[in-house]
Short mmCIF file of C-alpha atoms and ligand atoms in Angstrom, two decimals:
data_model
loop_
_atom_site.label_atom_id
_atom_site.label_comp_id
_atom_site.label_asym_id
_atom_site.label_seq_id
_atom_site.Cartn_x
_atom_site.Cartn_y
_atom_site.Cartn_z
CA MET G 609 0.00 0.00 0.00
CA PRO G 610 1.14 3.60 -0.49
CA GLU G 611 2.30 5.65 2.46
CA GLU G 612 -0.44 6.16 5.06
CA ALA G 613 -0.99 9.93 4.79
CA TYR G 614 -1.24 9.68 0.99
CA TRP G 615 -3.69 6.72 1.22
CA ALA G 616 -5.88 8.75 3.62
CA THR G 617 -6.34 11.51 1.02
CA PHE G 618 -8.43 9.17 -1.15
CA PHE G 619 -11.23 8.69 1.37
CA ASP G 620 -13.63 10.42 3.71
CA PRO G 621 -14.39 7.24 5.67
CA GLU G 622 -17.05 8.70 7.96
CA THR G 623 -19.18 9.90 5.05
CA ALA G 624 -18.60 6.66 3.14
CA LEU G 625 -19.74 4.56 6.10
CA ASP G 626 -22.77 6.81 6.62
CA ARG G 627 -23.82 5.85 3.11
CA LEU G 628 -22.88 2.19 3.34
CA ILE G 629 -24.19 1.19 6.78
CA PRO G 630 -27.89 1.80 7.37
CA SER G 631 -28.89 3.01 10.82
CA ASP G 632 -30.54 -0.35 11.59
CA ALA G 633 -27.23 -2.18 11.02
CA ARG G 634 -25.25 -0.27 13.64
CA GLY G 635 -26.14 -2.35 16.66
CA GLY G 636 -24.27 -5.55 15.84
CA HIS G 637 -20.73 -6.61 15.07
CA ALA G 638 -18.74 -5.90 11.91
CA VAL G 639 -15.86 -7.68 10.20
CA GLU G 640 -13.37 -5.97 7.92
CA PHE G 641 -11.40 -7.99 5.36
CA GLY G 642 -7.98 -6.33 5.04
CA CYS G 643 -8.04 -3.35 7.39
CA GLY G 644 -4.76 -1.84 6.16
CA TYR G 645 -3.95 1.29 8.17
CA GLY G 646 -7.38 1.25 9.78
CA THR G 647 -8.66 4.01 7.48
CA PHE G 648 -12.19 2.62 7.78
CA THR G 649 -11.77 0.53 10.94
CA LEU G 650 -11.73 3.41 13.37
CA ALA G 651 -14.65 5.20 11.71
CA ALA G 652 -16.63 1.93 11.79
CA ALA G 653 -15.83 1.37 15.47
CA ARG G 654 -17.08 4.87 16.27
CA SER G 655 -20.31 4.38 14.36
CA ILE G 656 -21.46 0.94 15.56
CA THR G 657 -22.12 -0.30 19.07
CA GLY G 658 -20.81 -3.83 18.45
CA ARG G 659 -17.23 -4.98 17.92
CA VAL G 660 -15.19 -4.51 14.75
CA THR G 661 -12.99 -7.48 13.86
CA ALA G 662 -10.25 -6.05 11.64
CA LEU G 663 -8.28 -8.74 9.79
CA ASN G 664 -4.96 -8.27 8.07
CA ILE G 665 -2.14 -10.55 6.99
CA GLU G 666 0.56 -7.97 7.76
CA PRO G 667 1.53 -7.72 11.44
CA GLU G 668 2.64 -4.07 11.03
CA MET G 669 -0.82 -3.06 9.80
CA VAL G 670 -2.48 -4.84 12.70
CA ALA G 671 -0.07 -3.14 15.14
CA THR G 672 -0.90 0.25 13.59
CA VAL G 673 -4.63 -0.33 14.02
CA ARG G 674 -4.17 -1.45 17.62
CA GLN G 675 -2.12 1.66 18.39
CA LYS G 676 -4.73 3.94 16.83
CA ALA G 677 -7.54 2.22 18.74
CA GLN G 678 -5.62 2.62 21.99
CA ALA G 679 -4.82 6.28 21.28
CA GLU G 680 -8.54 6.96 20.73
CA GLN G 681 -9.55 4.69 23.61
CA LEU G 682 -11.77 2.73 21.25
CA LYS G 683 -12.37 -0.55 23.05
CA ASN G 684 -14.50 -2.28 20.41
CA ILE G 685 -11.78 -3.14 17.87
CA ASP G 686 -10.25 -6.62 17.62
CA ALA G 687 -7.34 -6.25 15.19
CA VAL G 688 -6.18 -9.74 14.21
CA ILE G 689 -3.24 -11.01 12.14
CA ARG G 690 -4.88 -13.44 9.75
CA ASP G 691 -4.75 -14.60 6.16
CA PHE G 692 -8.44 -14.53 5.27
CA VAL G 693 -7.79 -16.07 1.84
CA SER G 694 -6.31 -19.30 3.17
CA ASP G 695 -7.79 -19.37 6.69
CA GLY G 696 -11.09 -17.47 6.48
CA THR G 697 -12.12 -15.13 9.25
CA GLY G 698 -12.29 -17.60 12.14
CA LEU G 699 -15.62 -16.04 13.13
CA PRO G 700 -18.73 -18.12 13.89
CA ASP G 701 -21.54 -18.50 11.35
CA ALA G 702 -24.14 -15.70 11.33
CA SER G 703 -22.29 -13.69 13.98
CA GLN G 704 -21.87 -10.34 12.20
CA GLN G 705 -24.29 -7.64 11.12
CA HIS G 706 -21.94 -5.96 8.68
CA ALA G 707 -19.01 -7.10 6.51
CA MET G 708 -16.64 -4.63 4.87
CA ILE G 709 -14.56 -5.55 1.84
CA PHE G 710 -12.81 -2.33 0.95
CA ASN G 711 -10.24 -2.66 -1.85
CA PRO G 712 -9.11 -6.31 -1.72
CA LEU G 713 -11.52 -7.83 -4.28
CA HIS G 714 -8.78 -8.03 -6.94
CA LEU G 715 -7.10 -10.72 -4.81
CA GLU G 716 -7.28 -14.40 -5.71
CA ASP G 717 -10.61 -16.18 -5.32
CA PRO G 718 -12.95 -13.20 -4.80
CA VAL G 719 -16.01 -15.46 -4.73
CA GLY G 720 -14.45 -17.56 -1.95
CA LEU G 721 -13.82 -14.40 0.03
CA LEU G 722 -17.40 -13.23 -0.53
CA ARG G 723 -18.73 -16.66 0.50
CA GLU G 724 -16.82 -16.29 3.77
CA ALA G 725 -18.46 -12.88 4.28
CA TRP G 726 -21.86 -14.49 3.57
CA ARG G 727 -21.17 -17.28 6.08
CA VAL G 728 -20.37 -14.95 8.98
CA LEU G 729 -23.23 -12.51 8.31
CA GLU G 730 -26.51 -12.94 10.08
CA GLU G 731 -29.64 -13.24 7.96
CA ASN G 732 -30.34 -9.83 6.37
CA GLY G 733 -26.82 -8.74 7.38
CA ARG G 734 -25.20 -6.14 5.17
CA LEU G 735 -22.14 -6.46 2.94
CA SER G 736 -20.34 -3.31 1.78
CA VAL G 737 -17.83 -3.36 -1.05
CA ILE G 738 -15.62 -0.50 -2.19
CA HIS G 739 -13.12 -0.70 -5.01
CA TRP G 740 -11.06 1.48 -7.29
CA ARG G 741 -12.88 2.78 -10.36
CA SER G 742 -11.57 1.82 -13.79
CA ASP G 743 -13.76 4.24 -15.79
CA ILE G 744 -11.68 7.30 -14.83
CA PRO G 745 -7.94 7.84 -14.28
CA THR G 746 -6.97 7.17 -10.66
CA PRO G 747 -3.75 8.14 -8.91
CA ARG G 748 -3.31 4.66 -7.40
CA GLY G 749 -5.00 1.27 -7.42
CA PRO G 750 -4.24 -2.18 -8.81
CA SER G 751 -3.41 -2.50 -12.48
CA LEU G 752 -6.42 -2.19 -14.75
CA ASP G 753 -6.20 -5.78 -15.97
CA ILE G 754 -7.01 -7.11 -12.48
CA ARG G 755 -9.26 -4.26 -11.29
CA PRO G 756 -12.86 -5.52 -11.11
CA SER G 757 -15.71 -3.39 -12.48
CA PRO G 758 -18.92 -2.83 -10.48
CA ASN G 759 -20.67 -5.36 -12.74
CA GLN G 760 -17.97 -7.95 -12.11
CA CYS G 761 -18.24 -7.41 -8.35
CA ARG G 762 -22.03 -7.65 -8.52
CA SER G 763 -21.77 -10.95 -10.37
CA TRP G 764 -19.29 -12.33 -7.79
CA MET G 765 -21.53 -11.15 -4.93
CA GLU G 766 -24.55 -12.90 -6.45
CA GLN G 767 -22.51 -16.08 -7.04
CA ALA G 768 -21.60 -16.02 -3.35
CA GLY G 769 -25.31 -15.92 -2.42
CA PHE G 770 -25.89 -12.21 -1.79
CA ARG G 771 -29.13 -10.56 -2.91
CA LEU G 772 -30.35 -7.02 -3.46
CA VAL G 773 -26.97 -5.82 -4.72
CA LYS G 774 -27.17 -2.04 -5.13
CA PRO G 775 -24.73 0.69 -6.09
CA VAL G 776 -23.95 3.44 -3.58
CA ALA G 777 -22.70 6.79 -4.90
CA LEU G 778 -19.39 7.68 -3.27
CA ASP G 779 -18.35 10.55 -5.57
CA ALA G 780 -18.49 13.14 -2.80
CA CYS G 781 -16.41 11.15 -0.30
CA CYS G 782 -14.26 8.67 -2.29
CA PRO G 783 -14.04 10.10 -5.81
CA TYR G 784 -11.83 7.29 -7.17
CA HIS G 785 -14.02 4.48 -5.83
CA PHE G 786 -17.35 2.84 -6.48
CA GLY G 787 -19.49 1.31 -3.76
CA LEU G 788 -21.90 -1.62 -3.69
CA VAL G 789 -24.04 -2.96 -0.88
CA ALA G 790 -25.87 -6.26 -0.64
CA GLN G 791 -27.89 -8.32 1.77
CA ARG G 792 -27.20 -11.82 3.11
C1 LIG X 493 -5.55 -2.28 -0.61
S1 LIG X 493 -5.40 -2.53 1.10
C2 LIG X 493 -6.94 -1.88 1.67
C3 LIG X 493 -6.96 -1.57 3.14
C4 LIG X 493 -8.28 -1.02 3.68
N1 LIG X 493 -9.38 -1.94 3.44
C5 LIG X 493 -8.57 0.32 3.07
O1 LIG X 493 -9.34 0.35 2.09
O2 LIG X 493 -8.04 1.33 3.55
C6 LIG X 493 -5.63 -4.29 1.26
C7 LIG X 493 -5.17 -4.82 2.60
O3 LIG X 493 -5.48 -6.22 2.62
C8 LIG X 493 -4.38 -6.90 3.20
N2 LIG X 493 -4.39 -8.27 2.68
C9 LIG X 493 -4.05 -8.69 1.43
N3 LIG X 493 -4.20 -10.02 1.32
C10 LIG X 493 -4.65 -10.45 2.52
C11 LIG X 493 -4.99 -11.74 3.05
N4 LIG X 493 -4.89 -12.84 2.30
N5 LIG X 493 -5.40 -11.82 4.33
C12 LIG X 493 -5.48 -10.71 5.10
N6 LIG X 493 -5.17 -9.46 4.67
C13 LIG X 493 -4.77 -9.34 3.39
C14 LIG X 493 -3.15 -6.11 2.78
O4 LIG X 493 -2.10 -6.33 3.69
C15 LIG X 493 -3.67 -4.67 2.83
O5 LIG X 493 -3.44 -4.08 4.07
#
């Protein structure tokens, strides 16, 4: 990932989460696949009353998120070193109200990853997906040949069992990204 301060310029995470998480999905737990620097983790932990499980394969990223949570005295973040591609989330079935997949859907086996999100979500739980746009020039992001379009993501989400896949406009808060939400 690019340097943290530069990465943060691409997002207004509070506004994005306001659009992605409906008010009736703020009482349960949330899982984040690939929390990175915690750009969205901390905003999510402030906006829901449940716990945020923030997974990342890189120990340094997990340490950064833990430090930020401690500095803000946010006690509802569980930052965990974990390879969610090979090991899943480790969370029980139907235990989460919200799953966040923000920027890793170009990784191997996106449908497998989405199926894991489906498994841990409770019935009617909400999935949020954000990814880099490929219809405009963007300053960063994975190479265009592996960058999924909204239609590709929608198709993967439906293959994984999600329904009611809908776009969410993020132009005002994440101009280089598109958003999709879906229901378990
Ligand atoms: C592009 S970054 C996005 C970070 C964050 N979601 C955001 O949008 O600010 C993707 C993150 O996923 C992590 N990651 C990649 N493969 C992973 C895996 N198999 N298991 C867990 N984390 C992974 C990377 O270390 C990186 O921090």
